[in-house]
N, CA and C atoms as an extended XYZ file, in Angstrom:
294
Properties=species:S:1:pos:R:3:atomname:S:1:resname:S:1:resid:I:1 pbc="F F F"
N       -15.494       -6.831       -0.266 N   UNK     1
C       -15.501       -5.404        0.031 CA  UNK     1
C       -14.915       -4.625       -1.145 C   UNK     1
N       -15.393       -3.367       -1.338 N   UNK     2
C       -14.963       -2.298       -2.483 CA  UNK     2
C       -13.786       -1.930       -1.809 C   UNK     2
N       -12.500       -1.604       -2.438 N   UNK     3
C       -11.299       -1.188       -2.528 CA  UNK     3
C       -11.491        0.597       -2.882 C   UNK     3
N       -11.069        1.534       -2.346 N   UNK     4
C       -10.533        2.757       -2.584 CA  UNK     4
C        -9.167        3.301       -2.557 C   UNK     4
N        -8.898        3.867       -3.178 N   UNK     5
C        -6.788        4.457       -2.884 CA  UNK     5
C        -7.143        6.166       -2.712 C   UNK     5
N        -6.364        6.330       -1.500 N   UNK     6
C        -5.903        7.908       -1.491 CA  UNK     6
C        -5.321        8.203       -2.815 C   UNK     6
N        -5.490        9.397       -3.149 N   UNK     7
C        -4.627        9.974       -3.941 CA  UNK     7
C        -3.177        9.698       -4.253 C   UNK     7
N        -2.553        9.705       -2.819 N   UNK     8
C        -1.178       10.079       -3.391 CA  UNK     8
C        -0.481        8.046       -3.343 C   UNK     8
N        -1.755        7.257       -3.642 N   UNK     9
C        -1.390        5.698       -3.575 CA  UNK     9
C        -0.401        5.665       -4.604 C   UNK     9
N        -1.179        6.246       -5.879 N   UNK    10
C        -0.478        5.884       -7.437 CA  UNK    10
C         1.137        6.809       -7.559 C   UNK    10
N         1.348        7.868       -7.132 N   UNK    11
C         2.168        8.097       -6.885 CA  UNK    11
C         2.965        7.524       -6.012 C   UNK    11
N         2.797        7.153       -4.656 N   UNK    12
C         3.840        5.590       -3.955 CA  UNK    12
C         4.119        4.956       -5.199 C   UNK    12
N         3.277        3.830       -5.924 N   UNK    13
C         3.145        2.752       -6.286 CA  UNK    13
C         4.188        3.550       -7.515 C   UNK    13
N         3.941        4.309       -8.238 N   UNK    14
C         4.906        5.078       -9.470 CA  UNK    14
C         6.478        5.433       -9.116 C   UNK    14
N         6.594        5.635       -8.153 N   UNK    15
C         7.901        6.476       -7.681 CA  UNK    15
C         8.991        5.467       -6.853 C   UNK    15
N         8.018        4.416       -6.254 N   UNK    16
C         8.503        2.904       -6.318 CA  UNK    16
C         9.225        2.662       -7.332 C   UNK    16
N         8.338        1.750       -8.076 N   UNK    17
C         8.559        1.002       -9.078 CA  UNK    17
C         9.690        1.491      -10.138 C   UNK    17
N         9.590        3.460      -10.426 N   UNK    18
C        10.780        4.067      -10.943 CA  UNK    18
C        12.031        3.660      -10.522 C   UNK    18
N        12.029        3.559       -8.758 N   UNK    19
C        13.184        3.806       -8.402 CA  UNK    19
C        13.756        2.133       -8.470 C   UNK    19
N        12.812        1.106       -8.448 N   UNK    20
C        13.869        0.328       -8.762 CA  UNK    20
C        13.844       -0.843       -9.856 C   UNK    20
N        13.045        0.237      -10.896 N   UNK    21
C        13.576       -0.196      -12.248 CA  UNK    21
C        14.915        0.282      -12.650 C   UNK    21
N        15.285        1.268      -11.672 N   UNK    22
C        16.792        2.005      -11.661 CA  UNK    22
C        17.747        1.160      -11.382 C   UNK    22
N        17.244        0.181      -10.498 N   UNK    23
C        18.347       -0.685       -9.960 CA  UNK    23
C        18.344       -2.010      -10.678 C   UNK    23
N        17.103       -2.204      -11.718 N   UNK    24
C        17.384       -3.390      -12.279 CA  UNK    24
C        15.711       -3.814      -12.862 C   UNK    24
N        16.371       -3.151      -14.024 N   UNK    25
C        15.003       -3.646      -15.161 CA  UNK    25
C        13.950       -4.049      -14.934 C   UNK    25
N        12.817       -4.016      -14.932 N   UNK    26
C        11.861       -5.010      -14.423 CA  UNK    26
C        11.159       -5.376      -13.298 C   UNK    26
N        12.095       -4.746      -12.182 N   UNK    27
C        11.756       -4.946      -10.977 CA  UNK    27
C        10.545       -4.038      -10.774 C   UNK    27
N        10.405       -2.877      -11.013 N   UNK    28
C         8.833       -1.685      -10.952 CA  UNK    28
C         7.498       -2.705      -11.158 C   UNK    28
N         7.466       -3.142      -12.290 N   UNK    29
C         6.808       -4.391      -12.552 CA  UNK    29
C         6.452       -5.046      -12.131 C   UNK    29
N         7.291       -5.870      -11.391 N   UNK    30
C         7.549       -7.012       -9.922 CA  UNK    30
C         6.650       -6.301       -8.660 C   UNK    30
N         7.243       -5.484       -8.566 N   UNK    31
C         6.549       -4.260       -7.209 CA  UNK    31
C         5.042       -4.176       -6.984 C   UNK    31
N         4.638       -3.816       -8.703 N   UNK    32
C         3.355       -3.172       -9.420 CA  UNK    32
C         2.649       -4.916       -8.940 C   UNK    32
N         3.513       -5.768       -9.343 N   UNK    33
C         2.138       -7.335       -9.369 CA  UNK    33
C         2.262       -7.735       -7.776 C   UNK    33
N         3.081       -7.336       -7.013 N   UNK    34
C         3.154       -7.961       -5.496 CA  UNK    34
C         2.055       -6.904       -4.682 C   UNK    34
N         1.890       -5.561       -4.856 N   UNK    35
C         1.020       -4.881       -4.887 CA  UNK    35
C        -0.274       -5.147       -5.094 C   UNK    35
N        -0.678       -5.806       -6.377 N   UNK    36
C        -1.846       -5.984       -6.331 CA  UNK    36
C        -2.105       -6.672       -5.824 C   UNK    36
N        -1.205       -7.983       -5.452 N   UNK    37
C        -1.889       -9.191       -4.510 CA  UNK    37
C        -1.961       -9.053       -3.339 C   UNK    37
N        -1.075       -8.037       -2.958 N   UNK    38
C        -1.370       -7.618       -1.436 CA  UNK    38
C        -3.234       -7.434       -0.924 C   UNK    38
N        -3.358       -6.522       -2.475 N   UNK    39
C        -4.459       -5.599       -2.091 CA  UNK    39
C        -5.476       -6.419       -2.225 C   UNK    39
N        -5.412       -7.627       -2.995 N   UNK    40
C        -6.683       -8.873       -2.940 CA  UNK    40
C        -6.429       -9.183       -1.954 C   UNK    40
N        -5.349      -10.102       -1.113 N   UNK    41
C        -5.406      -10.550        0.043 CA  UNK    41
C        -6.283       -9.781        0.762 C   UNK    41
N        -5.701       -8.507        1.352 N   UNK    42
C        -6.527       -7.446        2.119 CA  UNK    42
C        -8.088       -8.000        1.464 C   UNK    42
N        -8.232       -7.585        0.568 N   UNK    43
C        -9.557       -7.611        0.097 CA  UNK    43
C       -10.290       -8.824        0.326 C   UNK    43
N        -9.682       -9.942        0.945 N   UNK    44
C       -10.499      -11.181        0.828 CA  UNK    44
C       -10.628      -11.418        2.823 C   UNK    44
N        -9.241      -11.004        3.108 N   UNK    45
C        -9.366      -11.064        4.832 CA  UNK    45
C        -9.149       -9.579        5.554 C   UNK    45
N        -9.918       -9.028        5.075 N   UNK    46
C        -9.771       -7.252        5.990 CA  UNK    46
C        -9.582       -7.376        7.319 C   UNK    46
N        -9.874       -7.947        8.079 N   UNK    47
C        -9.800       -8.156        9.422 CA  UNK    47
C        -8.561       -9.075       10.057 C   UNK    47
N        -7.597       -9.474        9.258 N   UNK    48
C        -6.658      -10.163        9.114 CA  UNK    48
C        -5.754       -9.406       10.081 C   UNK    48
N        -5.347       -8.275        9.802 N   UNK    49
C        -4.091       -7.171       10.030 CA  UNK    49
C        -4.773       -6.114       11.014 C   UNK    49
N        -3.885       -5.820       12.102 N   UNK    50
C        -4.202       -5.176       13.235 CA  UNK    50
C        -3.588       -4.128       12.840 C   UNK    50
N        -4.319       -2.673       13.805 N   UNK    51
C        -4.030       -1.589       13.501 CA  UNK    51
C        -2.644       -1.244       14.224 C   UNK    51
N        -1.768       -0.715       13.557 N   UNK    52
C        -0.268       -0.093       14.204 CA  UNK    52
C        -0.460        1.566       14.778 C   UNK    52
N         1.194        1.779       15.069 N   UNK    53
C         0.875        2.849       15.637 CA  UNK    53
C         0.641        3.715       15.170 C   UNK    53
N         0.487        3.608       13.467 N   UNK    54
C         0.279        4.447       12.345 CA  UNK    54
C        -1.749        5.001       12.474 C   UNK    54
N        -1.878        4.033       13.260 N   UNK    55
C        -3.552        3.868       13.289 CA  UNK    55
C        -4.138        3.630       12.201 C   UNK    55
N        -3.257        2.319       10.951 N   UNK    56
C        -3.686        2.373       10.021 CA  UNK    56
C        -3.583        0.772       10.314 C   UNK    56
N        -3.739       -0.113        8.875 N   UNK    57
C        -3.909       -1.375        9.250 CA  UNK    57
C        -2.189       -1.688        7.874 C   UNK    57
N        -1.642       -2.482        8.545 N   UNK    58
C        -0.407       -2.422        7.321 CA  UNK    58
C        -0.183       -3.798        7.246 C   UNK    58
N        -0.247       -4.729        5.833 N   UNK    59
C         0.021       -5.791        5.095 CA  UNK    59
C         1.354       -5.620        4.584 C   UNK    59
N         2.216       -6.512        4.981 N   UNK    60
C         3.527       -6.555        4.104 CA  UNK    60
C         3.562       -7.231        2.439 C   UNK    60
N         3.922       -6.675        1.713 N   UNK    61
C         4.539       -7.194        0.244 CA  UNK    61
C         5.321       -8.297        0.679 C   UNK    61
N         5.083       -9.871       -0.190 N   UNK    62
C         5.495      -11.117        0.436 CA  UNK    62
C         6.987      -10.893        0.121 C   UNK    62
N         7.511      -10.227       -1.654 N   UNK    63
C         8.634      -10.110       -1.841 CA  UNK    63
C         9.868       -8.774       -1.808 C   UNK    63
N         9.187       -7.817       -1.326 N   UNK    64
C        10.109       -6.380       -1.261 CA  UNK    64
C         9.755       -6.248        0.406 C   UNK    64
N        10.827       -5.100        0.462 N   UNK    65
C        10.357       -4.643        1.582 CA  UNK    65
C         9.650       -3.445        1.424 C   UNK    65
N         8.203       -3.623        1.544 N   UNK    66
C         7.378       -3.021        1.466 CA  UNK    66
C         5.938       -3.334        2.322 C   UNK    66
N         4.970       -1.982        2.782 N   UNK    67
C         4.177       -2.377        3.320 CA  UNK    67
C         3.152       -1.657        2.968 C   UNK    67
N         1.706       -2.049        2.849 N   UNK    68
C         0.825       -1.380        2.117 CA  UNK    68
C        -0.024       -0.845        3.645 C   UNK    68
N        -0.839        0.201        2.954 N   UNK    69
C        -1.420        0.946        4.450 CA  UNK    69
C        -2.810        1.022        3.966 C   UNK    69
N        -3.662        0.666        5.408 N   UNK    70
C        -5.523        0.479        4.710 CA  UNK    70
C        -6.143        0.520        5.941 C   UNK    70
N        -7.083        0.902        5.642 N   UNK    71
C        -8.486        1.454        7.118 CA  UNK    71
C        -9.625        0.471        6.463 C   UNK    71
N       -10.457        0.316        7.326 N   UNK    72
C       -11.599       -0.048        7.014 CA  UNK    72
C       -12.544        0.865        7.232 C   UNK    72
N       -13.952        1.118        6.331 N   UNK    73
C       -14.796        2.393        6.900 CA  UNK    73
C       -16.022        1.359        5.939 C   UNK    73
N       -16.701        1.321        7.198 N   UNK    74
C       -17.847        0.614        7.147 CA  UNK    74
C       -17.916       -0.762        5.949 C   UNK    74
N       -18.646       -0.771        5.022 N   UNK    75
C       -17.916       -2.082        3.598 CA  UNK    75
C       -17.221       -1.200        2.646 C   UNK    75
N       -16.204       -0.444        2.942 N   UNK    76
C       -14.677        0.046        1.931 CA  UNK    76
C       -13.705       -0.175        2.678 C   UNK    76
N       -12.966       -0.738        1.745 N   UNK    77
C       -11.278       -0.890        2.154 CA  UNK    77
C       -10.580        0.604        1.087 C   UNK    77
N        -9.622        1.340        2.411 N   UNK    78
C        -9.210        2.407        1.756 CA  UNK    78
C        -7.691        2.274        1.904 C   UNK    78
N        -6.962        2.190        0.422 N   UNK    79
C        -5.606        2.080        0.907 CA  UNK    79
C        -4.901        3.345        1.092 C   UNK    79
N        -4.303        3.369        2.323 N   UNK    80
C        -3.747        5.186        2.421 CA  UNK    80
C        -2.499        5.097        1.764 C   UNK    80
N        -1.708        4.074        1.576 N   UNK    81
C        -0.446        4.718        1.387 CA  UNK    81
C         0.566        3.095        0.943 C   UNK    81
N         1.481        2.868        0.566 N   UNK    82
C         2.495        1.723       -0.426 CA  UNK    82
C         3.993        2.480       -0.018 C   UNK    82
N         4.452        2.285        1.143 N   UNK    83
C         5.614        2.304        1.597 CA  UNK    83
C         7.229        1.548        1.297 C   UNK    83
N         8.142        1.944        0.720 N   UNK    84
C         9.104        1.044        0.379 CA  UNK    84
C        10.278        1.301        0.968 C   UNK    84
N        10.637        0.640        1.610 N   UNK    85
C        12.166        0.413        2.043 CA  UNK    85
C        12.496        1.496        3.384 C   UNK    85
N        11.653        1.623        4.574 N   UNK    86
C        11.693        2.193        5.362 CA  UNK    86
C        11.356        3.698        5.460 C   UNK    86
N        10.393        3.972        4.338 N   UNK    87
C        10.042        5.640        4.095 CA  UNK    87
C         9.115        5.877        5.226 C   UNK    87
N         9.170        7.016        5.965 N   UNK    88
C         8.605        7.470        7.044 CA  UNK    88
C         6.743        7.497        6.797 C   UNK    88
N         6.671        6.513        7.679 N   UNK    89
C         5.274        6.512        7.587 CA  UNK    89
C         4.427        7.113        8.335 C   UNK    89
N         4.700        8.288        9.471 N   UNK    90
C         4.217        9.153        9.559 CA  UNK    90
C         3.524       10.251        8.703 C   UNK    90
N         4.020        9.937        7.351 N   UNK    91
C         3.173       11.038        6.128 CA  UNK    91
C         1.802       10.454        6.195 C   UNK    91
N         1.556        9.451        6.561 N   UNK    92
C         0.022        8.765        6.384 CA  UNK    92
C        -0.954        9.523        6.748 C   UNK    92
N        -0.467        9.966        7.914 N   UNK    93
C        -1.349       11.148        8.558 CA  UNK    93
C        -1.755       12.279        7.500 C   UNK    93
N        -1.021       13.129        6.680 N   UNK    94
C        -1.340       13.785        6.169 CA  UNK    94
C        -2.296       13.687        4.922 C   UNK    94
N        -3.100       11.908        4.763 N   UNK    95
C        -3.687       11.522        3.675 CA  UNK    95
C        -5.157       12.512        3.488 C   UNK    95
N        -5.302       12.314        2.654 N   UNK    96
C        -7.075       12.719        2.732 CA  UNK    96
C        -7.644       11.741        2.404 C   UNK    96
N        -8.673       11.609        1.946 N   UNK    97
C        -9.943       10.729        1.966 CA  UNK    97
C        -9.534       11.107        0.114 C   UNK    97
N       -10.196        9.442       -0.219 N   UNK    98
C        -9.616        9.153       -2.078 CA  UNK    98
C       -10.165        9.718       -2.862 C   UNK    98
């Protein structure tokens, strides 16, 4: 399946990775590559992960606490949103289309 990101994905994934290269060199990096494998996983078993109460479908990052957010719409996987460390995921709602 084709992969899409909302808009405000790269910004999660940026504002992440800032905040905890703050806490220790390297780690943004770390974030940035656990991220992408999330998003292959997704990409290889879409149907893997049940929808929450977010009404989105959410994969955890194996090593942060983090959780990535994705819909399915017909053959696209759309990721709405890259959550870290308990950020209110009610903003999901406010995504638009990528």
């Amino acid at each position: 399946m084709d992969v899409r990101y909302a808009r405000e994905v790269r910004d999660d994934l940026l504002v992440s990775m800032a905040w905890l290269d703050e806490r220790c060199d390297g780690l943004g990096d770390q974030l940035e590559t656990e991220f992408y494998a999330a998003v292959s996983v997704v990409q290889e078993r879409p149907h893997s992960f049940a929808s929450d109460h977010t009404g989105y479908r959410p994969s955890r990052l194996r090593r942060f606490t983090a959780v990535l957010y994705y819909r399915i719409e017909s053959d696209v996987i759309i990721v709405m949103g890259l959550f870290v460390g308990g950020r209110d995921e009610s903003r999901l709602q406010d995504r638009g289309e990528p």
